[in-house]
Amino acid sequence: MFSKILVANRAEIAVRVIRACKEMGIRTVAIYSEADRNGLHVRLADEAICVGGPKAEQSYLNIPAIVSAAEITDVDGIHPGYGFLSQNAHFAEICESCNITFIGPSSRAIRLMGDKLAAKDLMRKTGIPIVPGSMTAIKSKEDALNTARRIRYPVIVKAAAGGGGRGMRICHNDGRLFNALMTCQAEAEASFGNSDVFVEKYLEEPRHIEFQILADKSGHTVHLGERDCTIQRRHQKLIEEAPSSALDTKLRRKMGELAVRAAKASEYATVGTVEFLLNRDGTFYFIEMNTRIQVEHPVTEGVTGIDLIKEQIRMAAGESLGYKQDDISLEGWAIECRINAEDPTNGFSPSPGRIVTYCQPGGRGIRVDTHVCAGYDVPPYYDSLLAKLIASGETRQEAIRVMQRALDEFIIEPIRTTIPLFRQIFRDPTFWRGQISTNYIDRLLGEGE
Ligand code: ADP
């Protein structure tokens, strides 16, 4: 087992990892930027090192500074959290060459799954349904046109190296397709340093269903059920639930088996997520695999009782899984809201600044994962997640009621947050009935592409 882990991240996920390490008797090192000197993760870790300026490129993405911090503090593992360097194959390789365990998959698996086209190709060969579309990067306008006409509009243009909901355009006709190609390629080059894009069928009104995978280094692989992440805005998740009201036992078993098969095909060892889009008629397609712990992991913890961060650390240390698929049972319902520093009444514009009043909900069925408190200055440099509010109950209805009263208790002032939007959603009868699709928020707010 590890004796000391450096947490190469900030905010709530750094706090989450440090807490798990403490409970496992592992010492921790926090890294921080000049903007995060007073961060909770800095206070909770056993040691802390400043790795650079406020911008992510100067600090949380600054590989030489992070590796130096790891060497100076003599750690034997690095936990990357999510975002930042968590899916950077080059960083994983450097860690290995310095004899420090990267707490995540091999650089090979990161590279393979980081390329959506390569991942789709592998899944097709493994017998997993993929969204119809091009199997290689688009080379010309004609190439794109032929694909779109073959699979029929609407189509979606996607960046092969895409992530975080960026680098995607929906098109309903040839004219839009040409524009989308150009803007997507430019955005992909600027954001991911890779301009490869592809075209696939745009599914209308699907649900986003993802399966949590857990695998050890000997190849034992299980799934921990699904998360329903259908409530999104601009392809970014806002609410996640486990389980999904769209799945029955039979469909859960089928999708779960395919998710495990997908993980095994990529020789995957650690925690990961296999993402699918599910149509109303029960057909579903693989879209991608995420090779890291995800923001929404607490809802799976809520229904399985398994601590995913501790399992991830155990797997990285070479321990074996110790249980089989049949040993895993799902109980109750858990829902998570991402409380972001954004103004939902003004196009979700960022809302950094000082939090003067902070009053967090609690009580039965509530978990809040956060790094903020009264007096905290929300920096403008990073993503806007302030807190994850997770409500649990025996049934979906009970979890929704717990969430409603927790949202009523939650006060974060004077900055703008997504709390009022969530209050609106949890009052909506359509949401209560579970009649949701990835277009739900657009419809609720009267937006759309
Ligand atoms: P990212 O890697 O940026 O998160 P994903 O491929 O995981 O991108 O897709 C994110 C979201 O975009 C999905 O949950 C879904 O809402 C939407 N999306 C992606 N592909 C399609 C598709 N073919 N049809 C309809 N929606 C899609």
Coordinates of C-alpha atoms and ligand atoms in Angstrom, one line a residue:
M1 CA 0.0 0.0 0.0
F2 CA 1.1 3.6 -0.6
S3 CA 2.7 5.5 2.3
K4 CA 2.3 9.0 0.8
I5 CA 0.2 10.3 -2.1
L6 CA 0.4 13.7 -3.9
V7 CA -3.0 14.9 -5.0
A8 CA -2.5 16.7 -8.3
N9 CA -5.8 18.7 -8.2
R10 CA -7.7 21.3 -6.3
A11 CA -11.2 22.0 -4.8
E12 CA -13.7 19.4 -3.8
I13 CA -12.1 16.4 -5.5
A14 CA -8.7 17.1 -3.8
V15 CA -10.5 17.3 -0.5
R16 CA -12.4 14.1 -1.3
V17 CA -9.1 12.2 -2.1
I18 CA -7.3 13.6 1.0
R19 CA -10.2 12.4 3.2
A20 CA -10.0 8.9 1.7
C21 CA -6.2 8.8 2.2
K22 CA -6.5 9.8 5.9
E23 CA -9.0 7.1 6.5
M24 CA -6.6 4.6 4.9
G25 CA -3.6 5.8 7.0
I26 CA -1.9 7.3 3.9
R27 CA -0.1 10.6 4.3
T28 CA -1.0 13.3 1.7
V29 CA 0.7 16.2 -0.2
A30 CA -1.5 18.9 -1.6
I31 CA -0.3 21.1 -4.5
Y32 CA -1.8 24.6 -5.0
S33 CA -1.6 27.6 -7.2
E34 CA -1.1 31.1 -6.0
A35 CA -4.9 31.6 -6.2
D36 CA -5.5 28.7 -3.9
R37 CA -3.2 29.5 -0.9
N38 CA -6.1 29.3 1.5
G39 CA -7.8 26.3 -0.1
L40 CA -9.4 23.7 2.1
H41 CA -7.3 21.0 0.4
V42 CA -4.1 22.9 1.4
R43 CA -5.3 23.0 5.0
L44 CA -6.3 19.3 5.2
A45 CA -3.2 17.7 3.6
D46 CA -0.2 16.8 5.7
E47 CA 2.1 18.8 3.4
A48 CA 1.4 21.4 0.7
I49 CA 3.5 22.8 -2.1
C50 CA 2.8 25.8 -4.3
V51 CA 3.4 24.8 -7.9
G52 CA 2.9 28.1 -9.8
G53 CA 0.7 31.0 -10.8
P54 CA -3.1 31.2 -10.8
K55 CA -3.7 30.0 -14.4
A56 CA -4.1 26.2 -14.7
E57 CA -1.2 26.1 -17.3
Q58 CA 1.1 27.6 -14.7
S59 CA 0.1 25.3 -11.9
Y60 CA -2.3 22.4 -12.1
L61 CA -1.2 21.6 -15.6
N62 CA 2.5 22.3 -15.0
I63 CA 4.0 18.8 -15.2
P64 CA 7.6 19.7 -14.3
A65 CA 6.5 21.6 -11.2
I66 CA 4.2 18.8 -10.1
V67 CA 6.7 16.1 -10.7
S68 CA 9.4 18.1 -8.8
A69 CA 6.9 18.5 -5.9
A70 CA 6.3 14.8 -5.9
E71 CA 10.1 14.1 -5.8
I72 CA 10.9 16.6 -3.1
T73 CA 8.1 15.2 -0.9
D74 CA 9.1 11.6 -1.7
V75 CA 5.6 10.3 -2.5
D76 CA 4.9 6.9 -4.0
G77 CA 1.7 7.7 -5.7
I78 CA 0.0 10.6 -7.5
H79 CA -3.8 10.9 -7.6
P80 CA -4.9 13.1 -10.5
G81 CA -8.6 13.6 -9.5
Y82 CA -10.7 14.6 -12.6
G83 CA -10.0 17.2 -15.2
F84 CA -6.5 18.8 -15.3
L85 CA -3.9 15.9 -15.9
S86 CA -6.2 13.0 -15.1
Q87 CA -6.5 11.9 -18.8
N88 CA -3.0 13.0 -19.9
A89 CA -1.1 9.9 -21.1
H90 CA 2.2 11.8 -21.2
F91 CA 1.9 12.7 -17.5
A92 CA 1.1 9.1 -16.6
E93 CA 4.2 8.0 -18.5
I94 CA 6.4 10.5 -16.7
C95 CA 5.0 9.4 -13.3
E96 CA 5.9 5.8 -14.2
S97 CA 9.4 6.7 -15.3
C98 CA 10.0 8.5 -12.0
N99 CA 8.8 5.3 -10.2
I100 CA 5.7 7.0 -8.9
T101 CA 2.4 5.2 -9.4
F102 CA -0.1 7.2 -11.4
I103 CA -3.4 6.3 -9.7
G104 CA -5.3 5.7 -12.8
P105 CA -5.1 3.5 -15.9
S106 CA -2.0 2.8 -18.0
S107 CA -0.9 5.5 -20.5
R108 CA -1.8 3.1 -23.2
A109 CA -5.5 2.8 -22.1
I110 CA -5.7 6.6 -21.6
R111 CA -4.3 7.2 -25.2
L112 CA -6.7 4.6 -26.7
M113 CA -9.8 5.9 -25.0
G114 CA -8.9 9.5 -25.3
D115 CA -9.3 9.1 -29.1
K116 CA -13.1 8.7 -29.6
L117 CA -12.6 7.2 -33.1
A118 CA -10.1 4.6 -31.9
A119 CA -12.4 3.7 -29.0
K120 CA -15.4 3.4 -31.3
D121 CA -13.3 1.1 -33.6
L122 CA -12.3 -1.1 -30.7
M123 CA -15.9 -1.3 -29.5
R124 CA -17.2 -2.2 -32.9
K125 CA -14.7 -5.1 -33.1
T126 CA -15.7 -6.2 -29.6
G127 CA -19.4 -6.4 -30.6
I128 CA -20.6 -3.4 -28.7
P129 CA -23.2 -1.2 -30.6
I130 CA -21.7 2.2 -31.6
V131 CA -23.5 5.3 -33.0
P132 CA -23.6 5.0 -36.8
G133 CA -21.2 7.4 -38.5
S134 CA -17.7 7.8 -39.9
M135 CA -15.1 5.4 -38.6
T136 CA -12.1 7.6 -39.5
A137 CA -11.4 11.3 -39.3
I138 CA -13.2 13.4 -41.9
K139 CA -10.7 14.2 -44.8
S140 CA -12.8 16.4 -47.0
K141 CA -16.2 18.1 -47.4
E142 CA -17.3 15.3 -49.8
D143 CA -16.3 12.7 -47.2
A144 CA -18.5 14.5 -44.6
L145 CA -21.4 14.9 -47.1
N146 CA -21.4 11.2 -48.1
T147 CA -21.4 10.1 -44.4
A148 CA -24.3 12.5 -43.5
R149 CA -26.3 11.4 -46.5
R150 CA -25.7 7.7 -45.7
I151 CA -26.8 8.0 -42.0
R152 CA -29.3 10.8 -42.7
Y153 CA -29.7 14.1 -40.9
P154 CA -29.6 15.2 -38.2
V155 CA -25.9 14.5 -37.6
I156 CA -23.4 15.6 -35.0
V157 CA -19.8 16.7 -35.8
K158 CA -17.5 15.7 -33.0
A159 CA -13.9 16.2 -32.1
A160 CA -12.0 12.9 -31.9
A161 CA -10.0 14.2 -28.9
G162 CA -13.0 16.1 -27.5
G163 CA -14.1 16.3 -23.8
G164 CA -16.1 18.4 -21.4
G165 CA -18.9 18.8 -23.9
R166 CA -16.8 20.9 -26.2
G167 CA -16.1 20.5 -29.9
M168 CA -19.6 19.2 -30.9
R169 CA -22.0 20.7 -33.5
I170 CA -25.5 19.4 -34.5
C171 CA -26.5 19.8 -38.2
H172 CA -29.7 19.4 -40.0
N173 CA -28.6 20.0 -43.6
D174 CA -25.6 20.2 -45.9
G175 CA -25.1 23.9 -45.5
R176 CA -24.9 23.7 -41.7
L177 CA -22.6 20.7 -42.1
F178 CA -19.9 22.6 -43.9
N179 CA -19.9 25.4 -41.3
A180 CA -19.9 22.9 -38.5
L181 CA -16.9 21.1 -39.9
M182 CA -14.8 24.3 -40.0
T183 CA -15.8 25.5 -36.6
C184 CA -15.4 22.1 -35.0
Q185 CA -12.0 21.6 -36.5
A186 CA -10.8 25.0 -35.4
E187 CA -12.2 24.5 -31.9
A188 CA -10.7 21.0 -31.6
E189 CA -7.2 22.3 -32.7
A190 CA -7.4 25.2 -30.2
S191 CA -8.8 23.1 -27.3
F192 CA -7.2 19.7 -27.7
G193 CA -4.2 20.3 -30.1
N194 CA -5.8 17.8 -32.6
S195 CA -8.1 18.9 -35.4
D196 CA -9.6 15.5 -36.2
V197 CA -13.3 15.5 -36.4
F198 CA -15.9 12.9 -37.3
V199 CA -19.6 12.7 -38.2
E200 CA -22.2 10.5 -36.4
K201 CA -25.9 10.2 -36.3
Y202 CA -27.5 12.7 -33.9
L203 CA -29.9 10.8 -31.7
E204 CA -32.9 12.8 -30.8
E205 CA -34.3 12.7 -27.2
P206 CA -31.8 10.1 -25.9
R207 CA -30.8 9.5 -22.2
H208 CA -27.2 9.5 -21.1
I209 CA -26.6 6.2 -19.2
E210 CA -23.2 5.4 -18.0
F211 CA -21.8 2.3 -16.1
Q212 CA -19.2 2.5 -13.4
I213 CA -16.5 0.0 -13.8
L214 CA -14.0 -1.3 -11.3
A215 CA -11.1 -3.5 -12.4
D216 CA -8.0 -4.8 -10.7
K217 CA -4.6 -5.4 -12.4
S218 CA -5.3 -9.1 -12.8
G219 CA -8.2 -8.4 -15.1
H220 CA -11.1 -9.0 -12.6
T221 CA -13.7 -6.5 -13.7
V222 CA -17.2 -5.7 -12.3
H223 CA -19.7 -2.9 -12.9
L224 CA -21.4 -1.0 -10.1
G225 CA -24.6 -0.3 -12.0
E226 CA -25.5 2.8 -13.9
R227 CA -25.8 6.5 -13.5
D228 CA -28.4 8.5 -15.4
C229 CA -26.8 11.8 -16.5
T230 CA -29.5 12.9 -18.9
I231 CA -30.0 16.3 -17.3
Q232 CA -27.4 18.4 -19.2
R233 CA -26.9 21.8 -20.6
R234 CA -24.8 22.2 -23.7
H235 CA -23.7 18.6 -23.3
Q236 CA -22.4 19.1 -19.8
K237 CA -24.0 17.2 -16.9
L238 CA -26.0 19.1 -14.2
I239 CA -27.9 16.4 -12.4
E240 CA -27.0 12.7 -12.0
E241 CA -29.0 9.8 -10.5
A242 CA -28.4 6.2 -9.6
P243 CA -30.1 4.0 -10.6
S244 CA -31.9 5.2 -13.8
S245 CA -35.7 5.1 -14.0
A246 CA -35.3 4.1 -17.7
L247 CA -33.7 0.7 -17.0
D248 CA -35.3 -2.5 -15.8
T249 CA -33.3 -5.5 -14.4
K250 CA -33.0 -7.1 -17.8
L251 CA -31.7 -4.0 -19.6
R252 CA -29.3 -3.2 -16.7
R253 CA -27.8 -6.7 -16.9
K254 CA -27.4 -6.4 -20.7
M255 CA -25.8 -3.0 -20.7
G256 CA -23.7 -3.8 -17.6
E257 CA -22.3 -6.9 -19.3
L258 CA -21.4 -4.9 -22.4
A259 CA -19.8 -2.2 -20.3
V260 CA -17.6 -4.9 -18.6
R261 CA -16.8 -6.3 -22.0
A262 CA -15.8 -2.8 -23.2
A263 CA -13.5 -2.3 -20.2
K264 CA -11.9 -5.8 -20.7
A265 CA -11.3 -5.1 -24.4
S266 CA -9.2 -2.0 -23.5
E267 CA -7.3 -4.0 -20.8
Y268 CA -8.6 -1.6 -18.3
A269 CA -7.5 -1.7 -14.6
T270 CA -8.9 0.9 -12.1
V271 CA -12.1 2.9 -12.0
G272 CA -13.6 4.0 -15.2
T273 CA -16.9 4.8 -16.9
V274 CA -18.5 3.4 -20.0
E275 CA -21.0 5.9 -21.5
F276 CA -24.0 5.0 -23.6
L277 CA -26.9 6.9 -25.2
L278 CA -30.2 5.1 -24.8
N279 CA -33.2 5.6 -27.1
R280 CA -36.8 5.4 -26.0
D281 CA -37.2 2.1 -27.8
G282 CA -34.4 0.5 -25.7
T283 CA -31.7 0.6 -28.3
F284 CA -28.4 2.0 -27.0
Y285 CA -25.0 2.9 -28.3
F286 CA -21.5 3.3 -26.8
I287 CA -20.3 6.9 -27.0
E288 CA -17.1 6.9 -25.0
M289 CA -15.1 5.6 -22.0
N290 CA -13.8 7.9 -19.4
T291 CA -10.6 6.7 -17.8
R292 CA -10.8 8.5 -14.4
I293 CA -12.9 9.0 -11.3
Q294 CA -15.9 11.1 -12.3
V295 CA -17.5 14.1 -10.7
E296 CA -20.7 12.1 -10.2
H297 CA -19.2 9.1 -8.5
P298 CA -21.0 9.8 -5.1
V299 CA -24.3 8.6 -6.5
T300 CA -22.9 5.2 -7.2
E301 CA -21.4 5.2 -3.7
G302 CA -24.8 6.1 -2.4
V303 CA -26.5 3.0 -3.9
T304 CA -23.6 0.5 -3.5
G305 CA -22.0 1.5 -0.2
I306 CA -18.6 1.2 -1.9
D307 CA -16.0 3.9 -1.5
L308 CA -14.8 4.4 -5.0
I309 CA -11.7 6.5 -4.2
K310 CA -10.5 3.9 -1.7
E311 CA -11.1 1.1 -4.2
Q312 CA -9.2 3.1 -6.9
I313 CA -6.3 3.6 -4.5
R314 CA -6.4 -0.1 -3.6
M315 CA -6.5 -1.2 -7.2
A316 CA -3.5 1.1 -8.1
A317 CA -1.5 -0.5 -5.2
G318 CA -2.0 -3.9 -6.9
E319 CA -4.6 -5.3 -4.5
S320 CA -7.3 -7.6 -5.9
L321 CA -10.9 -6.7 -6.2
G322 CA -12.1 -9.3 -3.7
Y323 CA -15.7 -9.5 -4.9
K324 CA -17.6 -10.7 -7.9
Q325 CA -20.5 -9.2 -9.9
D326 CA -23.1 -11.2 -7.9
D327 CA -21.8 -9.7 -4.6
I328 CA -22.8 -6.2 -5.7
S329 CA -26.3 -5.1 -5.0
L330 CA -27.9 -1.7 -5.6
E331 CA -30.1 -0.3 -2.8
G332 CA -32.1 2.9 -2.7
W333 CA -31.8 6.0 -4.9
A334 CA -29.2 8.8 -5.0
I335 CA -29.3 12.1 -6.9
E336 CA -26.6 14.7 -7.3
C337 CA -26.8 18.4 -8.2
R338 CA -23.8 20.3 -9.4
I339 CA -23.9 23.6 -7.6
N340 CA -21.9 25.9 -9.9
A341 CA -20.9 29.5 -9.6
E342 CA -22.9 30.4 -12.7
D343 CA -25.9 32.6 -13.4
P344 CA -28.7 30.4 -15.0
T345 CA -30.8 33.6 -15.7
N346 CA -28.0 35.0 -17.7
G347 CA -26.8 32.3 -20.1
F348 CA -24.9 30.5 -17.3
S349 CA -22.2 33.2 -17.3
P350 CA -19.5 32.6 -14.7
S351 CA -20.1 34.3 -11.3
P352 CA -16.8 34.4 -9.4
G353 CA -16.3 36.6 -6.3
R354 CA -16.5 36.4 -2.5
I355 CA -19.0 34.2 -0.7
V356 CA -20.2 36.2 2.2
T357 CA -23.0 34.0 3.5
Y358 CA -22.7 30.2 3.3
C359 CA -25.2 27.9 4.9
Q360 CA -25.0 24.2 3.9
P361 CA -27.9 21.7 4.2
G362 CA -27.5 18.5 6.3
G363 CA -29.6 16.0 8.0
R364 CA -30.7 12.5 7.0
G365 CA -30.0 11.5 3.4
I366 CA -27.7 14.5 2.6
R367 CA -24.1 14.5 1.6
V368 CA -22.3 17.7 0.5
D369 CA -18.8 17.5 -1.1
T370 CA -17.3 20.9 -1.2
H371 CA -14.3 23.0 -0.6
V372 CA -16.1 26.3 0.0
C373 CA -17.2 28.2 3.2
A374 CA -18.2 31.7 4.2
G375 CA -15.4 34.2 3.2
Y376 CA -14.2 32.0 0.3
D377 CA -13.2 33.8 -2.9
V378 CA -14.3 31.9 -5.9
P379 CA -11.4 32.3 -8.3
P380 CA -12.1 33.1 -12.0
Y381 CA -9.4 30.7 -13.3
Y382 CA -11.0 27.2 -12.9
D383 CA -14.2 25.4 -13.5
S384 CA -17.2 26.7 -11.6
L385 CA -18.1 23.7 -9.4
L386 CA -18.7 24.9 -5.8
A387 CA -20.3 21.9 -4.3
K388 CA -22.0 18.6 -5.0
L389 CA -25.2 18.1 -3.2
I390 CA -26.2 14.5 -3.0
A391 CA -29.6 13.3 -1.7
S392 CA -30.5 9.7 -0.9
G393 CA -33.7 7.9 -0.2
E394 CA -35.2 4.5 -0.4
T395 CA -37.1 5.4 -3.6
R396 CA -36.6 8.1 -6.3
Q397 CA -39.5 10.1 -4.9
E398 CA -38.0 10.1 -1.5
A399 CA -34.6 11.2 -2.8
I400 CA -36.3 14.0 -4.7
R401 CA -38.1 15.2 -1.6
V402 CA -34.9 15.1 0.4
M403 CA -33.2 17.1 -2.4
Q404 CA -36.0 19.7 -2.5
R405 CA -35.8 20.5 1.2
A406 CA -31.9 20.5 1.0
L407 CA -32.1 23.0 -1.9
D408 CA -34.4 25.2 0.2
E409 CA -31.8 25.2 3.0
F410 CA -28.8 25.9 0.9
I411 CA -27.7 29.6 1.0
I412 CA -24.7 30.8 -1.0
E413 CA -24.7 34.6 -1.3
P414 CA -24.2 37.1 -2.9
I415 CA -22.7 35.3 -6.0
R416 CA -25.0 33.6 -8.4
T417 CA -25.4 29.8 -8.4
T418 CA -27.3 27.0 -10.1
I419 CA -29.4 26.5 -6.9
P420 CA -32.5 28.4 -8.2
L421 CA -32.5 26.3 -11.4
F422 CA -32.4 23.1 -9.4
R423 CA -35.3 24.3 -7.2
Q424 CA -37.3 24.8 -10.4
I425 CA -36.3 21.4 -11.9
F426 CA -37.2 19.5 -8.7
R427 CA -40.7 21.1 -8.7
D428 CA -41.3 20.1 -12.3
P429 CA -43.9 17.2 -12.7
T430 CA -42.1 16.1 -15.9
F431 CA -38.9 15.6 -14.0
W432 CA -40.8 13.8 -11.2
R433 CA -42.3 11.4 -13.7
G434 CA -38.8 10.8 -15.1
Q435 CA -39.8 11.8 -18.6
I436 CA -36.5 13.3 -19.4
S437 CA -34.1 13.4 -22.3
T438 CA -30.8 15.3 -23.0
N439 CA -32.9 18.2 -24.4
Y440 CA -34.8 18.7 -21.1
I441 CA -33.0 21.8 -19.9
D442 CA -33.2 23.5 -23.3
R443 CA -36.9 22.9 -23.3
L444 CA -37.3 24.1 -19.7
L445 CA -35.4 27.3 -20.4
G446 CA -36.7 27.8 -23.9
E447 CA -33.2 27.6 -25.3
G448 CA -32.0 25.4 -28.2
E449 CA -29.4 25.1 -30.9
Ligands
ADP1 P1 -17.6 14.7 -24.0 O1 -16.4 13.7 -24.1 O2 -17.3 16.1 -24.5 O3 -18.2 14.6 -22.7 P2 -19.5 12.8 -25.1 O4 -19.2 12.0 -26.4 O5 -19.4 12.1 -23.8 O6 -18.7 14.1 -25.1 O7 -21.0 13.4 -25.2 C1 -21.5 14.3 -24.3 C2 -23.0 14.5 -24.5 O8 -23.2 15.0 -25.8 C3 -23.9 13.3 -24.4 O9 -24.2 12.9 -23.1 C4 -25.0 13.7 -25.3 O10 -25.9 14.5 -24.5 C5 -24.4 14.5 -26.4 N1 -24.1 13.6 -27.5 C6 -22.9 13.1 -27.9 N2 -23.0 12.3 -29.0 C7 -24.3 12.4 -29.4 C8 -25.1 11.8 -30.4 N3 -24.5 11.0 -31.4 N4 -26.4 12.1 -30.5 C9 -27.0 12.9 -29.6 N5 -26.4 13.4 -28.5 C10 -25.0 13.2 -28.4

